[in-house]
Short mmCIF file of C-alpha atoms in Angstrom, two decimals:
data_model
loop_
_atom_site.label_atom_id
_atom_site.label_comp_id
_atom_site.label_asym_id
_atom_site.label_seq_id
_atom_site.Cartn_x
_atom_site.Cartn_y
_atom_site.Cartn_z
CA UNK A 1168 -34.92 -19.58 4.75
CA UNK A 1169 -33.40 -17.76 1.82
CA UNK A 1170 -29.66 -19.02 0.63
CA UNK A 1171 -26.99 -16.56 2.15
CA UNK A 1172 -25.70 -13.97 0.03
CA UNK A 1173 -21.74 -14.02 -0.98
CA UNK A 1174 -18.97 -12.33 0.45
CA UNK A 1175 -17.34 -9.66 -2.08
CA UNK A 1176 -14.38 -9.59 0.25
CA UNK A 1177 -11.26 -10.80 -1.04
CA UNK A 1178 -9.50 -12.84 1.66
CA UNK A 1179 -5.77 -13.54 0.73
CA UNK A 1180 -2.29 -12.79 2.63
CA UNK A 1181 0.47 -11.26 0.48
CA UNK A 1182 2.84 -12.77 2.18
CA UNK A 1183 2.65 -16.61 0.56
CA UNK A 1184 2.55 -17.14 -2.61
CA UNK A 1185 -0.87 -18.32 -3.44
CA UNK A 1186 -2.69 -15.01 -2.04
CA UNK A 1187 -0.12 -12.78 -3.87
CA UNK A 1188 -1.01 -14.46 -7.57
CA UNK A 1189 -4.55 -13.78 -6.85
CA UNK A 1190 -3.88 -10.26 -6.16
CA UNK A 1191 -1.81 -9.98 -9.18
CA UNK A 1192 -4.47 -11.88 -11.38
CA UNK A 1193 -7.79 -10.70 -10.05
CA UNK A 1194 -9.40 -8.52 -12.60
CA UNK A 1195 -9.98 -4.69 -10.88
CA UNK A 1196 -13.29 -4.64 -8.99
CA UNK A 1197 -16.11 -2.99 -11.17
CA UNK A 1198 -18.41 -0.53 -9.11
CA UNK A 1199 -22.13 -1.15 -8.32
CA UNK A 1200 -23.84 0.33 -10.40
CA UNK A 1201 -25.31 3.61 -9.23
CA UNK A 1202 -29.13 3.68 -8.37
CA UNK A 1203 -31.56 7.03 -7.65
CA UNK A 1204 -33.44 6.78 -4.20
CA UNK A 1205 -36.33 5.31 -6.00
CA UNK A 1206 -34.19 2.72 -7.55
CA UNK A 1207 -33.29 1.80 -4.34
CA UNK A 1208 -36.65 1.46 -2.91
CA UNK A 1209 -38.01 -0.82 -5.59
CA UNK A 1210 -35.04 -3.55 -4.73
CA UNK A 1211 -36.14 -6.65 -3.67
CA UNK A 1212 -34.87 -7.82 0.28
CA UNK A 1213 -32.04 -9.71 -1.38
CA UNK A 1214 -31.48 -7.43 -4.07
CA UNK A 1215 -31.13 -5.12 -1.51
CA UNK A 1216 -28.49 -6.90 0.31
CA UNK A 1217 -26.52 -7.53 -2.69
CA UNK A 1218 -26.13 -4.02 -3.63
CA UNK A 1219 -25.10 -2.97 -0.32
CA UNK A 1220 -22.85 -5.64 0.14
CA UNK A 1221 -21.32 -4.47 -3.05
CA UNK A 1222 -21.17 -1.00 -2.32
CA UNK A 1223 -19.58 -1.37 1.44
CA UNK A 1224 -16.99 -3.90 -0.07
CA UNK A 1225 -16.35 -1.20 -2.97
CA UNK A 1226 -15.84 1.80 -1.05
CA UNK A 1227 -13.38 -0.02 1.30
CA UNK A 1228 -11.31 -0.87 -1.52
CA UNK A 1229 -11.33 2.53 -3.40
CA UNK A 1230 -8.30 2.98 -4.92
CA UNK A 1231 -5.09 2.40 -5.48
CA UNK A 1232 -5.50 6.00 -6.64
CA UNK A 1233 -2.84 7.34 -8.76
CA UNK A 1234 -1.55 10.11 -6.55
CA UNK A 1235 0.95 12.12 -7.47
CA UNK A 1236 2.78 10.93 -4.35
CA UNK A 1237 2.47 7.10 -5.82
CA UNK A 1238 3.36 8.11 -9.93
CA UNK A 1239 6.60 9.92 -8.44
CA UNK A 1240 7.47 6.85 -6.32
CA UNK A 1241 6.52 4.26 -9.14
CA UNK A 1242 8.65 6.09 -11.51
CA UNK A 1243 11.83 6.03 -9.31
CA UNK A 1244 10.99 2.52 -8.42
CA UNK A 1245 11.20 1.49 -11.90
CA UNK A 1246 13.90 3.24 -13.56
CA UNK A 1247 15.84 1.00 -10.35
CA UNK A 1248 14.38 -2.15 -11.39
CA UNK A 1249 14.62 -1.73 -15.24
CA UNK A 1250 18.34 -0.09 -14.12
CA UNK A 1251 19.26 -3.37 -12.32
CA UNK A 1252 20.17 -6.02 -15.10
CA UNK A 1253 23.66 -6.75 -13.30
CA UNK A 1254 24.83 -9.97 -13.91
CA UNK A 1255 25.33 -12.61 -10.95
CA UNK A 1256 28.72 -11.38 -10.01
CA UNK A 1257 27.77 -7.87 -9.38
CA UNK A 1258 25.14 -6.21 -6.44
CA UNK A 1259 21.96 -4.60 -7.56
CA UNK A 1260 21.26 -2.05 -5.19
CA UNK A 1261 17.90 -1.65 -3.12
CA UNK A 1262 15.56 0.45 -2.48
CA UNK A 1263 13.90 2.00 0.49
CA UNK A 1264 10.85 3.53 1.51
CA UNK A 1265 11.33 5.71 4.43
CA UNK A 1266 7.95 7.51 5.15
CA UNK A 1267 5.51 8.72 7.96
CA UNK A 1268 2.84 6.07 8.80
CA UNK A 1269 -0.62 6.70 6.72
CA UNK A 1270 0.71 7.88 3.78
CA UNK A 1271 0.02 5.00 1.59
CA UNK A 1272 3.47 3.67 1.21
CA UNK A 1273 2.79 -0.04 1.85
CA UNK A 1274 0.29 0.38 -1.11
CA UNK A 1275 2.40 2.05 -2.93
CA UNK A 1276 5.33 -0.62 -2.91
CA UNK A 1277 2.43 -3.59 -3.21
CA UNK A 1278 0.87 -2.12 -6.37
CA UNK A 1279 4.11 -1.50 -7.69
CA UNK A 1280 5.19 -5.32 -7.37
CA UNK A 1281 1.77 -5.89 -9.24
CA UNK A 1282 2.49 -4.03 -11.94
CA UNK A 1283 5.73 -5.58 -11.94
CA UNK A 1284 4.49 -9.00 -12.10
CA UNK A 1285 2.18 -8.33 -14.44
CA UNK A 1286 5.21 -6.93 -16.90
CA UNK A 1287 7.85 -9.94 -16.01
CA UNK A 1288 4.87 -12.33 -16.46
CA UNK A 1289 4.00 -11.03 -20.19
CA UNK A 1290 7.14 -10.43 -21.06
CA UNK A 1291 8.44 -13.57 -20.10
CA UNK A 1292 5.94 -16.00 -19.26
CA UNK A 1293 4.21 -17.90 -16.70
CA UNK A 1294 7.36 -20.64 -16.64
CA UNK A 1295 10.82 -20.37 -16.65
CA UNK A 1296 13.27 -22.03 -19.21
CA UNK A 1297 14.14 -25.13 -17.13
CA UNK A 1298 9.88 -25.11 -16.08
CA UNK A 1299 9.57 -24.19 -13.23
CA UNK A 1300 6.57 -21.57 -11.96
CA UNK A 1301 7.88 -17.81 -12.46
CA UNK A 1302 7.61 -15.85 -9.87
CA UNK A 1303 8.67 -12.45 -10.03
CA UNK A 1304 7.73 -10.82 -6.96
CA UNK A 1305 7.54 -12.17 -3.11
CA UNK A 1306 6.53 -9.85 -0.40
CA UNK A 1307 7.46 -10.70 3.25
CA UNK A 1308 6.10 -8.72 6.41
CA UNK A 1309 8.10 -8.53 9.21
CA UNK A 1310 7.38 -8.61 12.73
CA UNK A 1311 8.52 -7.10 16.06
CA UNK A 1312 10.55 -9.98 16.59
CA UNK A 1313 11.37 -11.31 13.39
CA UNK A 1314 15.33 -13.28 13.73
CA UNK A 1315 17.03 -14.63 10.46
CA UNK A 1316 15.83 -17.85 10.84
CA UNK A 1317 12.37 -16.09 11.17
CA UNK A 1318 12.84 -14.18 7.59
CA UNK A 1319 14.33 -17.31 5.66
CA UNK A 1320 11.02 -19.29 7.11
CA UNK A 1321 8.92 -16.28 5.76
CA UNK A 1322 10.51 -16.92 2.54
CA UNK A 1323 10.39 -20.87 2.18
CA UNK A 1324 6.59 -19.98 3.75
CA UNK A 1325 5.96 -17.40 0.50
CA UNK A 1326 6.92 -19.94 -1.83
CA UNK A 1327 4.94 -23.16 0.11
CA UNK A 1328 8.04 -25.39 0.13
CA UNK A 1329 7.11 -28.64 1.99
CA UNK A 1330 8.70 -27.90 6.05
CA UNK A 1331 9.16 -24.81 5.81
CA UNK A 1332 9.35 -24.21 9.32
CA UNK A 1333 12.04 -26.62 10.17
CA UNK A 1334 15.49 -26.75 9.71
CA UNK A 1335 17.84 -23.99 11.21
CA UNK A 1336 18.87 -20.88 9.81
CA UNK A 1337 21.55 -21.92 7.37
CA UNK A 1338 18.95 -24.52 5.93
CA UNK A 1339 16.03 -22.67 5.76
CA UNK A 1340 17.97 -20.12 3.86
CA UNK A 1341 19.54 -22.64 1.23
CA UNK A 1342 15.89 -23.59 0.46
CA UNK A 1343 14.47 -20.56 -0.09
CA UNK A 1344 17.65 -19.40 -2.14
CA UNK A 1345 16.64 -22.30 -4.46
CA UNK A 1346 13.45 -21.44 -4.77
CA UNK A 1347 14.63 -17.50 -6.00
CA UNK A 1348 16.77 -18.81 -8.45
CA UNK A 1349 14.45 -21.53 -9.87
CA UNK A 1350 11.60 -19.12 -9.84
CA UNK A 1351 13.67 -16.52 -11.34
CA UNK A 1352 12.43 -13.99 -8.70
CA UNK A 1353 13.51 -10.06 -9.19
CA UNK A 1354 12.26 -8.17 -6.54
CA UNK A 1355 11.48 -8.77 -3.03
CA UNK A 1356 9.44 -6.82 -1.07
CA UNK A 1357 9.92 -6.12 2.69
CA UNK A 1358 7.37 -4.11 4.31
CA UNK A 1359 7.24 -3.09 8.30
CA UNK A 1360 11.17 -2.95 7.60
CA UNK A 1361 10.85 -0.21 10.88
CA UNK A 1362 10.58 -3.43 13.24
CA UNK A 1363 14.59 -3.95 13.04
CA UNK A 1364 16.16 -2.32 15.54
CA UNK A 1365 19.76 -1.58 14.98
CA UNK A 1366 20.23 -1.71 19.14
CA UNK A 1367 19.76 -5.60 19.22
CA UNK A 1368 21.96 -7.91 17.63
CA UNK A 1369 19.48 -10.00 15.97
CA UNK A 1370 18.05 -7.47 14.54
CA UNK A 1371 21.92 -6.76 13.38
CA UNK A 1372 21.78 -10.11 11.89
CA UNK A 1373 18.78 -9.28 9.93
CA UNK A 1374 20.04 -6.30 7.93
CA UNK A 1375 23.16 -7.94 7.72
CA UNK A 1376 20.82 -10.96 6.09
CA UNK A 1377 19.59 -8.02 3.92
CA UNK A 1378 22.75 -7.31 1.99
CA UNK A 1379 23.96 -11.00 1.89
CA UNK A 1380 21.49 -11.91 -0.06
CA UNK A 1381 21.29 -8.89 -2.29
CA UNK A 1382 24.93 -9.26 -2.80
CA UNK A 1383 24.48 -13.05 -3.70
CA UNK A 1384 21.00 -13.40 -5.77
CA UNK A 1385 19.73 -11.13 -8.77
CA UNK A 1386 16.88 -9.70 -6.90
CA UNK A 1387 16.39 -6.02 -6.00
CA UNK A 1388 15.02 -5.55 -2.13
CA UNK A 1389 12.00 -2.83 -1.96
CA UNK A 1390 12.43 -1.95 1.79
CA UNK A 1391 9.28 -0.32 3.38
CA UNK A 1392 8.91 1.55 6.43
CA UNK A 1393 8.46 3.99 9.29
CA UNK A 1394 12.04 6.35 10.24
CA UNK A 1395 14.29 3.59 8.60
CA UNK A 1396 17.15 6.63 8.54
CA UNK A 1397 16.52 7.37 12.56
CA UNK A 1398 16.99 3.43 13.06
CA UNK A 1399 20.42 3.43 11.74
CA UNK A 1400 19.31 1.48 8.31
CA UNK A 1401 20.33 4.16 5.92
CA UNK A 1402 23.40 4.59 8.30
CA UNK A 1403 26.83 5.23 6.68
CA UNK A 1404 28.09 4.15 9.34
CA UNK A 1405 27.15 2.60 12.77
CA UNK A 1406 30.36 2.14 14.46
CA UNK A 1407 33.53 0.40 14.29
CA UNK A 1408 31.90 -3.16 15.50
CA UNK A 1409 29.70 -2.90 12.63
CA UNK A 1410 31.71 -1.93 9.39
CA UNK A 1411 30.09 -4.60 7.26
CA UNK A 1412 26.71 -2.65 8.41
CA UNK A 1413 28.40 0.38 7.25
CA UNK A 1414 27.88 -0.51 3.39
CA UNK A 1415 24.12 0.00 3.56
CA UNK A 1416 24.70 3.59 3.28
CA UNK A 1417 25.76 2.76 -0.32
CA UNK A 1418 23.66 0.12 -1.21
CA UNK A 1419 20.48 1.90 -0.57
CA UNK A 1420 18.12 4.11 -2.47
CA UNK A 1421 15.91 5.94 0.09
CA UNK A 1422 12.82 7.42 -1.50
CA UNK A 1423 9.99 9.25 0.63
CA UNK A 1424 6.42 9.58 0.36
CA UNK A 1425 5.06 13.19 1.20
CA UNK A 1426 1.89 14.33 3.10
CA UNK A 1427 -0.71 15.85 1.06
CA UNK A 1428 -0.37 20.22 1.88
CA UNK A 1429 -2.79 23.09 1.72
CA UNK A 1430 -0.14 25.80 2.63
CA UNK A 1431 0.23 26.48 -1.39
CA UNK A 1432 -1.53 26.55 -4.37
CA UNK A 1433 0.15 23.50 -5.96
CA UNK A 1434 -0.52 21.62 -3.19
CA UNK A 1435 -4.28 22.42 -3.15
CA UNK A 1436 -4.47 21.70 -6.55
CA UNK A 1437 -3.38 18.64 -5.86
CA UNK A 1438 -5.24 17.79 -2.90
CA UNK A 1439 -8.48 18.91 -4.80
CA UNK A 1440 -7.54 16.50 -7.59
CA UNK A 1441 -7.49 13.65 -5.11
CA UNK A 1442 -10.84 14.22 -3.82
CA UNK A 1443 -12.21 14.58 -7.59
CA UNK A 1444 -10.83 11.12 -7.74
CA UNK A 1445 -12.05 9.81 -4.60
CA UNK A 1446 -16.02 11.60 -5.41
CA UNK A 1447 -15.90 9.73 -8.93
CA UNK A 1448 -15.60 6.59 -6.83
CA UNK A 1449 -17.98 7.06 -4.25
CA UNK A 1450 -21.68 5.36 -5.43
CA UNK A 1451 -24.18 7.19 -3.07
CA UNK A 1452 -27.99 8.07 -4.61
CA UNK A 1453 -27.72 11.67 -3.54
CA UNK A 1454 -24.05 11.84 -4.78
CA UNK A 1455 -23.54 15.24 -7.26
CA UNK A 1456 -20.41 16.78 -8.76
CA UNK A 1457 -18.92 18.99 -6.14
CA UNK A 1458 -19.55 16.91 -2.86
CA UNK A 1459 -16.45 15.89 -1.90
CA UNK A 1460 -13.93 18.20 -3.63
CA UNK A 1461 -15.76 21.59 -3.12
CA UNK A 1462 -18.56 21.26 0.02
CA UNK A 1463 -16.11 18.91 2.24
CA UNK A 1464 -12.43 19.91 0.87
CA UNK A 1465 -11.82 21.57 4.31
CA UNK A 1466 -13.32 19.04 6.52
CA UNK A 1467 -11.69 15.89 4.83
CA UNK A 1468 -8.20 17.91 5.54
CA UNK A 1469 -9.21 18.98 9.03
CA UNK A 1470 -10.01 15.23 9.82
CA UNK A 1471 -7.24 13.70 8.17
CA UNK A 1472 -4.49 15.56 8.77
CA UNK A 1473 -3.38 15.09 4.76
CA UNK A 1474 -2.93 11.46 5.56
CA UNK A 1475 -4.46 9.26 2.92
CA UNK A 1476 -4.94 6.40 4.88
CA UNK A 1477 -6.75 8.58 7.30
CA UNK A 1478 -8.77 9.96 4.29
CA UNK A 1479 -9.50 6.76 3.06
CA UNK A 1480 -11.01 5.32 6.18
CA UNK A 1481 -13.38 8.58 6.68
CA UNK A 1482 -14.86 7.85 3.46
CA UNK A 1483 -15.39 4.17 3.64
CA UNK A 1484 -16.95 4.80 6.86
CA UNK A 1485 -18.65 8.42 6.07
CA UNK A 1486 -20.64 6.10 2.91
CA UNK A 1487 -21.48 3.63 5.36
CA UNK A 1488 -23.13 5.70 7.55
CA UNK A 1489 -24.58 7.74 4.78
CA UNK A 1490 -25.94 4.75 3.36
CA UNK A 1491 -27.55 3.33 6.93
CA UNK A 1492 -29.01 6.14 8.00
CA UNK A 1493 -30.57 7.13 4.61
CA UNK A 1494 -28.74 10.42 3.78
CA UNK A 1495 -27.28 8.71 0.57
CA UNK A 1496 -24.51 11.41 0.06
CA UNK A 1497 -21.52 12.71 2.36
CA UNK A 1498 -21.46 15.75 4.47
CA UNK A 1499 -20.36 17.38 7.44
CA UNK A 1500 -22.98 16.09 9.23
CA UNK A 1501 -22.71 12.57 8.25
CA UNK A 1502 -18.89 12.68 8.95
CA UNK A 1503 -19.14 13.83 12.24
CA UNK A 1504 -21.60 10.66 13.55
CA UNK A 1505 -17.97 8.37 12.06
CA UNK A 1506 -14.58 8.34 14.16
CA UNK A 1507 -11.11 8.44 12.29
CA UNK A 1508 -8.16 7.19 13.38
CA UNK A 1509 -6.09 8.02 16.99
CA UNK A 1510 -3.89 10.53 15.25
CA UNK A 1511 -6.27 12.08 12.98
CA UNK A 1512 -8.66 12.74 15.93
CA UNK A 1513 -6.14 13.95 18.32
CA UNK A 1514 -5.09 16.67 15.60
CA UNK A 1515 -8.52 17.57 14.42
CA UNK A 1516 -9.56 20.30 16.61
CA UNK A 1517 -6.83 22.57 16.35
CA UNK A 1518 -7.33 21.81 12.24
CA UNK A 1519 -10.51 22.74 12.32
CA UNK A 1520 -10.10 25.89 13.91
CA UNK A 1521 -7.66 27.25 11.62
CA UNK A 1522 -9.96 26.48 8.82
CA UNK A 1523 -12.95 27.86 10.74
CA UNK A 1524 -10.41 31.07 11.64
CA UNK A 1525 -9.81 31.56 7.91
CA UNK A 1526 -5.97 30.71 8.51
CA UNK A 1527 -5.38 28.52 6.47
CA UNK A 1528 -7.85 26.98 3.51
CA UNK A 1529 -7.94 23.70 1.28
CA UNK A 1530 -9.65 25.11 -1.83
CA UNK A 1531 -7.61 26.50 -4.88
CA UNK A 1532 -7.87 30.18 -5.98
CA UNK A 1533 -8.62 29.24 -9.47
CA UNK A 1534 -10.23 26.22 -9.84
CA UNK A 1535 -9.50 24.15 -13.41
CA UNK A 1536 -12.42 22.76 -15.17
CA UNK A 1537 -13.00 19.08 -14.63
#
């Protein structure tokens, strides 16, 4: 029996403290290396199954790819942070990402807080003055029930302080406030933000949580989620019951994340500039300049809907199949034996058509050399 091969995979959570340094630190994966047909033929078994579990762990991890979508967002997001140098006694104001779901906004923010590390760690070092471990960024995910005894565990859980699950509200919050201030922490990160609903009282509590600690630590908050404005977070106002909630209207910074369009010629530029990216990255024998961005520009769109995360997941799985069934490069074909996501596939007919009709079309007039 030969010895197993390893996993590629890297299997961390972002939401404690150990997993999010190993993000922050891993080197960015290096792509297999790309082999004819031939090449492929003359692997070894194990060779073989090396390769390929290189290759299916590398095209499920394509990216983060520097959309214009993601430079516009990462360039608000840090003329905030390098903007918010208030002293203790004054509130730096958050941010929030309000955006449809598939657009790429939860990688967006958690690349972002990367980067960020990356600069508060080389800038200042990996300890504080007093000694203690720096850490710049912590990321917390909410849930659909998530009280603020629940968020202050999430925090003292990010951090790995010792019972982090007991104590009640009040405490758990003192500890993890300790643990910000020691650590010297600037931005916190709160993705599926969308889960609060401004309806129940706990979820009240929450927001209210929000701003009280925003108003009391130097951090920034980097709020991510799904119609945050409809939900009453970016709310001027709520009410008269809820006039503290009222300040969040001033305290915010919404920014957006759009859809990828075809209904102009910027916005086919740009979408063909994407898929140059994404055919660069994709390591297929038969692959050839042109694949992706010219011979499958309309039926990416059609089956994606412009949503990247729906894009994404056609290619990882389009390169799997191309790869296991021995076509070694991506068409229309190979696409149609992979499904896409609910929403993508519910819109895709009625997408296709229009291309097919000559309504509407992905491809630039004038194409710019490459």
């Amino acid at each position: 029996m030969t010895d197993p091969i390893r996993s590629l995979e890297r299997a961390y959570s972002l939401s404690v403290k150990r997993g999010w340094n190993r993000y922050t630190n891993e080197p960015d994966r290096v792509p297999p290396t790309l082999l004819s047909k031939r090449e492929l033929a003359a692997l070894s078994s194990r060779a073989r199954l090396e390769y390929e579990e290189h290759r299916a762990v590398w095209h499920a991890n394509i990216g983060p790819i520097k959309t214009p979508q993601l430079e516009v967002v990462h360039r608000d997001l840090w003329n905030v942070l390098r903007s918010n140098r208030q002293d203790g006694d004054k509130v730096r104001p958050s941010v929030v990402i309000d955006a449809f779901p598939g657009l790429g906004k939860s990688t967006i923010a958690t690349s972002f807080g990367r980067d960020f590390h990356r600069a508060q760690i080389e800038r200042y070092g990996t300890l504080t003055e007093d000694g203690q471990e720096r850490v710049p960024v912590v990321r917390i995910q909410l849930t659909d029930r998530t009280s603020r005894r629940d968020f202050n565990s999430a925090l003292c859980r990010f951090f790995a302080l010792p019972s982090y699950d007991r104590g009640n509200a009040n405490q758990l919050g003192n500890r993890a406030a300790d643990a910000i201030l020691s650590c010297e922490t600037k931005l916190i990160i709160v993705d599926d933000v969308h889960f609060l609903d401004m309806r129940r009282r706990d979820d009240r509590a929450v927001a209210n949580h929000f701003k009280s600690l925003a108003s009391t630590f130097p951090v920034t908050f980097l709020h991510v989620g799904v119609g945050l404005e409809a939900r009453g977070l970016l709310a001027e106002g709520l009410g008269d019951d809820d006039e503290d909630l009222a300040q969040n209207g001033r305290r915010l910074t919404p920014l957006t994340v759009e859809p990828f369009e075809v209904e102009t010629e910027p916005g086919r530029r740009i979408w063909r500039d994407l898929l140059l990216a994404v055919e660069k990255s994709v390591v297929l024998a038969n692959t050839h300049h042109g694949m992706v961005a010219d011979e499958l520009s309309d039926e990416l769109f059609a089956r994606s809907t412009g949503h990247f995360a729906s894009l994404m997941a056609l290619i990882a799985r389009g390169c799997e199949r191309a790869i296991k069934d021995g076509d070694e490069r991506l068409t229309a074909d190979v696409l149609n034996r992979v499904k896409n996501d609910a929403a993508a596939e519910k819109a895709r007919l009625d997408m296709k058509a229009a291309f097919d009709t000559g309504r509407i079309s992905s491809k630039p007039s004038r194409r710019r050399s490459k």
